[in-house]
Amino acid sequence: MTSPLLVLDGVSVAFGIPAATEVSYSVAAGEVVAVVGESGSGKTVTAMSLLGLLPGTASVTGRALLAGRDLFTLPAGELRAVRGGEVGMVFQEPMTALNPVFRIGDQLAEVVRAHRECTAAQAKQRTVELLALVGLPATARRKYPHEMSGGQLQRVVIAMAVANEPTLLIADEPTTALDVTVQAEILQLLRDLRGRLDAAVLLITHDMGVVADLADRVVVMHDGRVVEQGPVAEVFEAPRHEYTKRLLSAVVSLSTPPPADLPDATEVSPGVVARGEHVAVTEPTWSVPDVPGDDPVLTLAGLSVSYGRFRAVDDVSLHVSRGEVLGLVGESGSGKSSIAGAITGLTAIGGGVVSLAGKDLTRLRGRELKRARGRIGMVFQDPASSLNPRAKIARSIAQPLVLHGSLRGAELTAKVDELLDAVQLSTSLRERYPHELSGGQRQRVGIARAIALDPELLIADEPTSALDVSVQARILDLFRSLQTELRFACLFISHDLAVVERLADRVAVLHGGRVVELGPARDVLTEALHPYTRRLLAAAPVADPVLQRARREAWLALGHTE
Amino acid sequence: ANDPKTTGAEQSKAEQGGTLRILNEGQTLNYDPAKSSSLPITSLGFVHRRLTGWLNAEGKQVEVVPDLGDTGKASDGGKTWTFTLKEGQKFSDGTPIRSKDVKWGVERTYAPAFSGGLAYHKQLLVGGADYRGPFEGKSLDSIETPDDKTIIFHLVRPYGDWPWITSTPAFAPVPEGKGAEADYSEHPVASGPYQLSEYQRGVKATLTRNPNWDKGSDQIRGGLPDQIVFQLGQDASVVSQRLVADSGDDKDAFGSSFASPAQLAQLQGNASAKQRLVTSKTGALAYLALNTQKLTNPKVRQAFQYAVDKTSYQIATAGSAQLAGDTATTLITQGIAGREQFDLYPTQPAGDPEKAKQLLAEGGFPNGLENLDFVVSKSNDGPTKAQAIQASLAKANIKVNIRVLDADAYEAETNLAKDAVYDLTLASWQPDFPSANANIQPLFASSEIGNGGYNTSRYSNPEVDKLIEAAQSEVDPAAAGKKWVELDKKILADSPVVPLIYTRNSFLHGSKVANFFIADFPSYPNYLQAGIAK
Amino acid sequence: MRALRFAASRLVGTLLVLLVVVFITYVVFYLVPSDPAQLSCGRPCTEQNLALAREFMGLDDPWWRQFLDFLGGIVTGRTFGVGATSIHCSVPCFGYSFQQNTDVVVLITERLPVTFSLGLGAAVIWLVTGVGAGVLVALRRGSALDRVTLAGSVAGVSAPVYLVGLLGILVLGFTLDVVPVGGYVPFAESPVDWAWHLVLPWLVLAFSHAAVYVRLTRSQMLETLGEDYIRTARANGLRESKVIGKHALRNVLLPIVTVFGLDLGTLLGGAVITERVFSLPGLGGLLIDAVTQRDLPLLLGCTLFAAFLIVLANVLVDLCYGVLDPRARLT
Amino acid sequence: MSEHVGAPARSVGAAIRAMLRRDHWALAGAVTIVVLGIAAVAADLLTAIEGQDPYSYSTGALNPETGGPAGVLGGVSGAHWFGVEPLTGRDLFAIVVHGARTSFLIGLAATAVSVLVGVLIGAGAGYLGGWYDRVVTWTADVFLGFPYLVFMIALGAVVPSSVSRPLLLILVIGFFGWPSIARIVRSQVLTLKKRNFVSAARILGASPWQVFRSELLPNLWAPVIVLGTLSIPGKIGLEAALSFLGVGIPPPTPSWGRAISTAVDWVSTDPMFLFFPGVALFLATWAFTVFGDGLRDALDPKTDVRR
Ligand SMILES: Nc1ncnc2c1ncn2[C@@H]1O[C@H](COP(=O)(O)OP(=O)(O)OP(=O)(O)O)[C@@H](O)[C@H]1O
Ligand SMILES: Nc1ncnc2c1ncn2[C@@H]1O[C@H](COP(=O)(O)OP(=O)(O)OP(=O)(O)O)[C@@H](O)[C@H]1O
Ligand SMILES: [Mg+2]
Ligand SMILES: [Mg+2]
Ligand code: NI
């Protein structure tokens, strides 16, 4: 074997207190190394230290050799050539990673032109190519970051990282915001990069399915240290370290693969087929009608949301009953976050009615509105920007309590600590600012805040995407216990079908702004009626390298083009 | 040491030709005689001649002398005045200047559209009270022009100073029938040595020679430079710095405003510039007006005569007594014919607070006065001077509060308001013509209270009014002079004002400006005689 | 459609603002203790003459009547006085200055080029140097350069413009004799002379204005440099100049553009002191004259014009927000 | 610990304390502010120690030729620490320290007024939008376009002299200063309100006031501090200008603004007359600016960005 492309040799990062300690691993050309581990274990800071992207408060020691050169001592000019040229970087939180005031296309073109001589037209050409590569239309060029969905932004960030065909790609949670079909395509893209250019990929992820699918070797981190590393099959087969075992045992997978042939269903009305509670559309321009439910907390009737002329949500009717979890899954950019926004009043409603416990939210004003809002908890898809950068964590969590509750002083502090504890965060983080946390930690702060008030309705937009499976499992347990205790209604938006299966009572599948399928979770996830749902299920990876290889081939055979 | 230099010591000789530059603070220059209050020896004199003029020379008492006409003959006990115009005078457009044109010029000042200039004649001419100018078709019958050379004025009452009045701008000729347009000031028909050839509002005015001016008939204008340029809207400090630096065109220039104390101090340290500073021997009477309507007790008012420290006022005015001017004890200013020097309240110039306290006590205020309202205009260093007065009054237990107003608001309060709220104010008066009449009548006649009058001490004494009228009617200058001196004493005995100083004015000029002097009256340089040295 | 509605609402707003400004000015003017007719009365001023002057200037009507006449004049023109001496002020008549014997519109347009030359030139200088220095010191926070710039900019705001102007004239004008000390040469006459005469005033104005830009740029820059997208830009290997000069700066500009709009708006209404010191016949001098001489028509004209510029500048700034920050786009 | 919960982002008091410990320049600024403050408060005592007062004329200390101070450096001596004022011979040290009382305090208070009003109104306009925004924008435009000089003259004549002048000044100057602050704050809020954390607070049912206090305000400090500190000299200058229009502190009460504007004329003969009050004003502004910079840094949790 030739000498590895990237060698980390005792890299330590500290912010006063250590964040990563003596991390050593290597990545060879053409190899995919997955770094997995606990949320907050130092995966991101290690990766960022490589390109010198940590804030000034960080102190970095050790050596990081890229093709023999120590990245930590590289002169500025050379480092710049490495950044974005030889080494591409996908950031964990795509929604804040792009400059809000420039168009997507311009930002992409700029990266292209930073590393190669080319005309504006050529750069534009390349931009379109890159967008196509990540499954985005050429028109996305003209959009501003805030006009795109989380998954779309993530793809833009990926496009940016691969723009100059790097020899090493550092991808920090590159698929958290992607539905499994798109995820599969992105993984294909990475595989392609490796195959074509012999590029190395350093992949940081929580998704064991993705690891199984793509990685050659795995590095497991815990508490700032590498606790185990080795070929993926070996580690998955026979984990040695205590933490690795715990991690792998916490992995949940979709129970049964969908049957090969379509279950039969009866046409109940033109374009709509049903099997009991389980309904789906057969016409692409339809949304399924809502099924009646008892004691609905949230009811959406004919909801639509438009951005300019573009209709992001089209005639969606749903309800969530008390004590019920409705899983909302679907394609990236299909309008899930837009629905959440419409319910909370962040996005203007283009048509239809949103009612909470029978009250039309759009008609409420003043005190009543405030009271109604106090009953909704919301976990944002993008935890980074939903936290006030100048507020300490404790205050952010306390905010709803202060606004609606009567807790003050020591009681408040105690409650905040309790919440931190509930989401598996150390209370020592309470005095930190949001930017001083890891992605997963921030996400948990968002969850803690959302559940602080014991809401009647909880809207959770990808609440666990940045969490490692062990933490995720505990958060899900927390969810479930809270739910049985408080019987709140929950709209749970997620790409992780396994999680949805475990948590949701019913599932709605969103595609192109319409609900194409709706029904009890088991039915939808095992006997999907709609072709899109079936594709989705087929694309979901499992955390077993061997099995996953087979599934991938099956999926490819299914033809992932639409 | 009380002998200031009124001409630059080593001025070289003024010669024919060159361009004289005048640096002006004001943004506008008004060449419409009807709207002007310009002295006969300054700006307007370049372009317009008047019926009479002032012979203003160094070391000589100013006299009224013939300009376009002679100095007039009184008849009817001073109620009728007859003037004869000189032969062969022409306007700049070549047409002869006739008595009708002078009459037209006077009539024009009555038109509401053209008011604003000196208006002493308006109430004096018979029928003037309700005359509204020639443009409404009527003429003023009290001005007769039996022929082209003769002009006769009929006055409502005898007025000995009429020949002085005819030297005001209103008596400059305007070709009969002309001058109806509002902007006549921008293209006036000239009778003097220059005509206005270019006027850029706010920037400059250029005067060039009037080919039809007859030098021989004009004893008051030198007409030396070929061209005169007024630079408008200049900042006073910058002007002063430029003149001190004396480079380029600025050598041919002089500033039209007084040098401020700070500038004077700077000049004291600069030998070359000091040479080019011209200071008048005397000048406007600066005084502290005591509102007689509020300070009704003459004893109390007399206390002020002793309380005020005139030396600190001098310093506040110009930095030193020498540059500020002599302390004043009379109302009639130095340089006026018939003036008599006296002092009704003799004390040292720095005042006598003890004596003042004593007078106050006699007047019923053993503990002094408090909270007197002292209003001053913010212009001309008013606040600085007021503070000097304030400090000296404080020593005599008179506590005053200074209230600074912008110039116009100040006028509104002191000159316009019927009822005044102030107790004291600072004022300064330079007569419009060199007669004791112009010193006393505007400031102390009861008709001049409010409504734009300058009787800021609001002094009203029927006896004084009567005496003023009598003095005005006196045609014999010597007899009139006596009457005015008497009035001077009589008024001061009532103490409506505290005379402070006869303010000297200082002007700075460039090194090539020659024949630049200030005569005894007025305390302004004679623009008309200045010229450029080679 | 939305753009149209926006434009219409801004237009109505602008007119409203101007109307209110004029109205308040009118009312306040009548509170000021003075009588403009006094200046046209002459010395000595009799009651009769004063009344005549008032009548001629239209000051004898009640103030609301005069206000309506003024507004009417804008659309119909006005005539003052009667007969041969009457004065006509043609549409749009923003009044007639009796003190200057000229249409207010003419007076303002005459001086416009001077003020614009002065204001725009200075604005360019202070914007470039202020923002440039601000960026520089943000990058070298705490350095000697930072401290010196701080002291310099504080000196700039603390020192009276008048003093700076005078010192500039003394040092550069007289002692070193490198630049002319004042006066204005129209651009059309000689662009070189135009610029040459304005160099000193530009610098003086810029010096007194730059401080806010330096400090504001610096502080906003420091905020922005901590953002994630700056990290992205760096991670993508963009040149530091691009990262700072484009990605960061663009996000910094919003408050700067606002201040700039405010400054420029007021400056184009006239930089009184600078104009005065450098004998530039600009609008500022006109306005001050109007105030001190209680020349109501001129005052109204200048005020209206200055207010118009300020509103205009602010509308432009508001439009800029949308361009600079797509998230703040007007809805 | 518990005081942090629910309090505005980073407690200003704590930030100041932390800053003063770390940032020597900010400390220098703070010390200067305190010294000037003490000078203002203890002006009488200080001048008593010197043996002078700001009102007494002492023409003896003047050069009889020019009216300028006698002696070198503007007449600096043991008796007159800063020399004397030209034309009056009043003690310059007394004028400067007593002037601190008027100018410094008026400049500060007026700045506080305009910042307070400007931030509240501007944030409201940006955050609430709609009609409220339009009305605020228009009102600000009216204020900006209005020739305040006329207003001041009128005010000087209309307001009876029994009304406390310092208070009047603070209100008037402060009030004419709000529109520019408001516009800048508004512009910042326009961007801020589209951020998710503001939306998040809104979703939680925070009232506009609560959003303003805990979400917007902490993110507005930077520009507000900059504009506030730098507007102090302007406000002090305005105080001097207003004194001339009859609204200000009437002479002879000393004020920096008036001293400086008088001294400008004397700059070539008596530079010290300008120097002392000028340096006082400079120091005050400088101190507030470095203090403000330090505060900004202390309030910014990301302050240590890597360069
Ligand atoms: N402000 C906006 N302006 C224009 N288009 C927008 C805007 N916000 C969202 N969109 C578009 O609306 C569609 C739905 O977006 P939304 O964020 O609801 O998707 P999503 O289902 O949450 O996707 P993801 O899973 O990727 O987060 C996307 O195509 C997106 O590009
Ligand atoms: N700027 C900072 N200041 C202080 N501590 C920090 C900072 N950034 C990260 N940390 C801490 O360093 C540790 C490692 O963070 P890192 O972002 O590398 O975690 P991670 O492994 O990527 O976790 P996740 O999976 O949640 O993203 C965390 O405990 C985090 O709180
Ligand atoms: Mg991470
Ligand atoms: Mg989304
Ligand atoms: Ni652990």
mmCIF file of C-alpha atoms in Angstrom, chain C residues 9-10 13 16-17 20-21 24-25 28-29 31-33 138-139 141 147 150-151 154-155 157-158 160 162-163 166-167 211-212 215-216 218-220 222-223 225-227 234 254-255 258-259 262 266 288 291 294 299 303 307 310-311 314 318 321 325 327-329, chain D residues 23 25 134 137-139 141-147 149-151 153-154 157-158 179-181 183-184 186-188 190-191 194-195 219 222-223 226-227 230 233-234 260 264-265 267-268 274 278 281-282 285-286 289-290 293 296-297 300 302-307:
data_model
loop_
_atom_site.group_PDB
_atom_site.id
_atom_site.type_symbol
_atom_site.label_atom_id
_atom_site.label_comp_id
_atom_site.label_asym_id
_atom_site.label_seq_id
_atom_site.Cartn_x
_atom_site.Cartn_y
_atom_site.Cartn_z
ATOM 1 C CA SER C 9 -47.068 54.418 -1.558
ATOM 2 C CA ARG C 10 -43.599 55.930 -1.483
ATOM 3 C CA GLY C 13 -45.459 59.296 1.488
ATOM 4 C CA LEU C 16 -46.964 63.919 2.561
ATOM 5 C CA VAL C 17 -43.579 64.363 4.159
ATOM 6 C CA VAL C 20 -45.769 68.380 6.539
ATOM 7 C CA VAL C 21 -42.241 69.783 6.501
ATOM 8 C CA ILE C 24 -44.389 72.943 10.146
ATOM 9 C CA THR C 25 -41.810 75.347 8.816
ATOM 10 C CA VAL C 28 -42.751 77.695 13.281
ATOM 11 C CA PHE C 29 -41.829 80.669 11.200
ATOM 12 C CA LEU C 31 -43.497 81.707 16.140
ATOM 13 C CA VAL C 32 -40.107 83.201 15.445
ATOM 14 C CA PRO C 33 -39.992 86.677 16.865
ATOM 15 C CA ALA C 138 -11.209 45.213 11.815
ATOM 16 C CA LEU C 139 -8.627 42.807 10.481
ATOM 17 C CA ARG C 141 -7.973 44.660 15.751
ATOM 18 C CA ARG C 147 -5.426 52.679 17.863
ATOM 19 C CA LEU C 150 -9.355 55.391 16.344
ATOM 20 C CA ALA C 151 -7.650 58.520 17.579
ATOM 21 C CA VAL C 154 -12.263 60.690 16.923
ATOM 22 C CA ALA C 155 -10.257 63.801 16.142
ATOM 23 C CA VAL C 157 -15.568 64.107 14.604
ATOM 24 C CA SER C 158 -14.439 66.181 17.539
ATOM 25 C CA PRO C 160 -15.070 71.614 14.386
ATOM 26 C CA TYR C 162 -14.574 75.226 10.744
ATOM 27 C CA LEU C 163 -11.251 74.676 12.454
ATOM 28 C CA LEU C 166 -9.187 77.006 8.445
ATOM 29 C CA LEU C 167 -6.123 74.949 9.279
ATOM 30 C CA ALA C 211 -15.193 58.513 11.563
ATOM 31 C CA VAL C 212 -18.633 56.982 11.706
ATOM 32 C CA ARG C 215 -16.079 52.651 13.393
ATOM 33 C CA LEU C 216 -19.257 51.234 11.953
ATOM 34 C CA ARG C 218 -15.054 47.925 11.917
ATOM 35 C CA SER C 219 -17.670 46.777 14.364
ATOM 36 C CA GLN C 220 -19.985 45.250 11.775
ATOM 37 C CA LEU C 222 -16.034 41.958 13.416
ATOM 38 C CA GLU C 223 -19.552 40.640 13.834
ATOM 39 C CA LEU C 225 -16.302 37.580 10.420
ATOM 40 C CA GLY C 226 -17.671 35.137 12.950
ATOM 41 C CA GLU C 227 -20.394 33.894 10.620
ATOM 42 C CA ARG C 234 -12.356 30.330 3.378
ATOM 43 C CA LEU C 254 -26.549 47.666 5.353
ATOM 44 C CA PRO C 255 -26.079 50.086 8.253
ATOM 45 C CA THR C 258 -28.192 53.859 5.831
ATOM 46 C CA VAL C 259 -25.779 56.292 7.404
ATOM 47 C CA LEU C 262 -28.635 60.171 5.814
ATOM 48 C CA THR C 266 -28.382 66.320 4.554
ATOM 49 C CA ILE C 288 -28.538 80.196 6.401
ATOM 50 C CA VAL C 291 -32.963 81.816 8.158
ATOM 51 C CA ARG C 294 -36.217 85.606 7.789
ATOM 52 C CA LEU C 299 -36.519 79.307 3.517
ATOM 53 C CA THR C 303 -36.369 73.436 3.110
ATOM 54 C CA ALA C 307 -36.370 67.607 2.521
ATOM 55 C CA ILE C 310 -33.410 63.586 2.184
ATOM 56 C CA VAL C 311 -36.540 61.664 1.364
ATOM 57 C CA ASN C 314 -33.821 57.473 2.067
ATOM 58 C CA ASP C 318 -34.554 51.496 1.272
ATOM 59 C CA TYR C 321 -31.680 47.173 1.388
ATOM 60 C CA ASP C 325 -29.818 41.791 1.591
ATOM 61 C CA ARG C 327 -33.863 38.622 3.008
ATOM 62 C CA ALA C 328 -34.859 42.188 3.732
ATOM 63 C CA ARG C 329 -36.595 42.541 0.422
ATOM 64 C CA ASP D 23 -8.969 45.058 27.795
ATOM 65 C CA TRP D 25 -7.613 50.246 26.374
ATOM 66 C CA ARG D 134 -44.369 53.951 7.230
ATOM 67 C CA THR D 137 -40.147 56.562 8.340
ATOM 68 C CA TRP D 138 -42.117 59.577 7.309
ATOM 69 C CA THR D 139 -41.798 61.219 10.648
ATOM 70 C CA ASP D 141 -37.907 62.179 7.164
ATOM 71 C CA VAL D 142 -39.831 65.186 8.373
ATOM 72 C CA PHE D 143 -37.433 65.607 11.255
ATOM 73 C CA LEU D 144 -34.423 65.234 9.018
ATOM 74 C CA GLY D 145 -35.712 67.569 6.370
ATOM 75 C CA PHE D 146 -36.905 70.218 8.722
ATOM 76 C CA PRO D 147 -34.616 73.240 9.163
ATOM 77 C CA LEU D 149 -32.307 76.129 13.055
ATOM 78 C CA VAL D 150 -35.587 77.959 12.568
ATOM 79 C CA PHE D 151 -37.173 75.768 15.107
ATOM 80 C CA ILE D 153 -34.733 80.223 17.126
ATOM 81 C CA ALA D 154 -38.452 80.007 17.631
ATOM 82 C CA ALA D 157 -38.081 82.939 21.966
ATOM 83 C CA VAL D 158 -41.137 80.928 22.928
ATOM 84 C CA PRO D 179 -34.251 59.854 13.382
ATOM 85 C CA SER D 180 -30.799 58.879 12.215
ATOM 86 C CA ILE D 181 -30.398 56.277 14.944
ATOM 87 C CA ARG D 183 -33.178 54.547 10.548
ATOM 88 C CA ILE D 184 -30.029 52.586 11.175
ATOM 89 C CA ARG D 186 -34.524 49.849 11.470
ATOM 90 C CA SER D 187 -32.219 48.681 8.716
ATOM 91 C CA GLN D 188 -30.549 46.212 11.028
ATOM 92 C CA LEU D 190 -35.114 44.370 8.807
ATOM 93 C CA THR D 191 -32.391 41.787 8.390
ATOM 94 C CA LYS D 194 -35.765 37.265 9.074
ATOM 95 C CA ARG D 195 -33.380 35.228 11.181
ATOM 96 C CA ASN D 219 -27.745 42.076 18.327
ATOM 97 C CA ALA D 222 -22.663 47.196 17.944
ATOM 98 C CA PRO D 223 -23.971 49.892 15.609
ATOM 99 C CA VAL D 226 -20.658 53.243 17.528
ATOM 100 C CA LEU D 227 -23.226 55.841 16.586
ATOM 101 C CA LEU D 230 -19.433 59.266 17.961
ATOM 102 C CA PRO D 233 -18.949 65.635 20.126
ATOM 103 C CA GLY D 234 -21.590 66.621 17.609
ATOM 104 C CA ILE D 260 -14.045 75.785 21.450
ATOM 105 C CA VAL D 264 -11.108 78.635 16.875
ATOM 106 C CA ASP D 265 -10.742 82.313 16.051
ATOM 107 C CA VAL D 267 -6.002 79.463 17.061
ATOM 108 C CA SER D 268 -3.110 81.296 15.455
ATOM 109 C CA LEU D 274 -8.240 75.829 21.812
ATOM 110 C CA GLY D 278 -10.393 70.761 22.564
ATOM 111 C CA LEU D 281 -13.686 67.096 24.153
ATOM 112 C CA PHE D 282 -11.384 64.798 22.247
ATOM 113 C CA THR D 285 -15.162 61.200 22.749
ATOM 114 C CA TRP D 286 -12.141 58.988 22.577
ATOM 115 C CA THR D 289 -15.318 55.247 21.742
ATOM 116 C CA VAL D 290 -12.696 52.901 23.128
ATOM 117 C CA ASP D 293 -15.368 49.258 21.262
ATOM 118 C CA ARG D 296 -18.858 45.680 21.769
ATOM 119 C CA ASP D 297 -16.136 43.089 21.956
ATOM 120 C CA ASP D 300 -19.892 39.696 21.195
ATOM 121 C CA LYS D 302 -17.641 35.350 18.888
ATOM 122 C CA THR D 303 -15.205 38.105 19.462
ATOM 123 C CA ASP D 304 -12.156 35.962 19.026
ATOM 124 C CA VAL D 305 -12.572 35.162 15.412
ATOM 125 C CA ARG D 306 -9.567 33.680 13.779
ATOM 126 C CA ARG D 307 -7.905 35.943 11.300
#
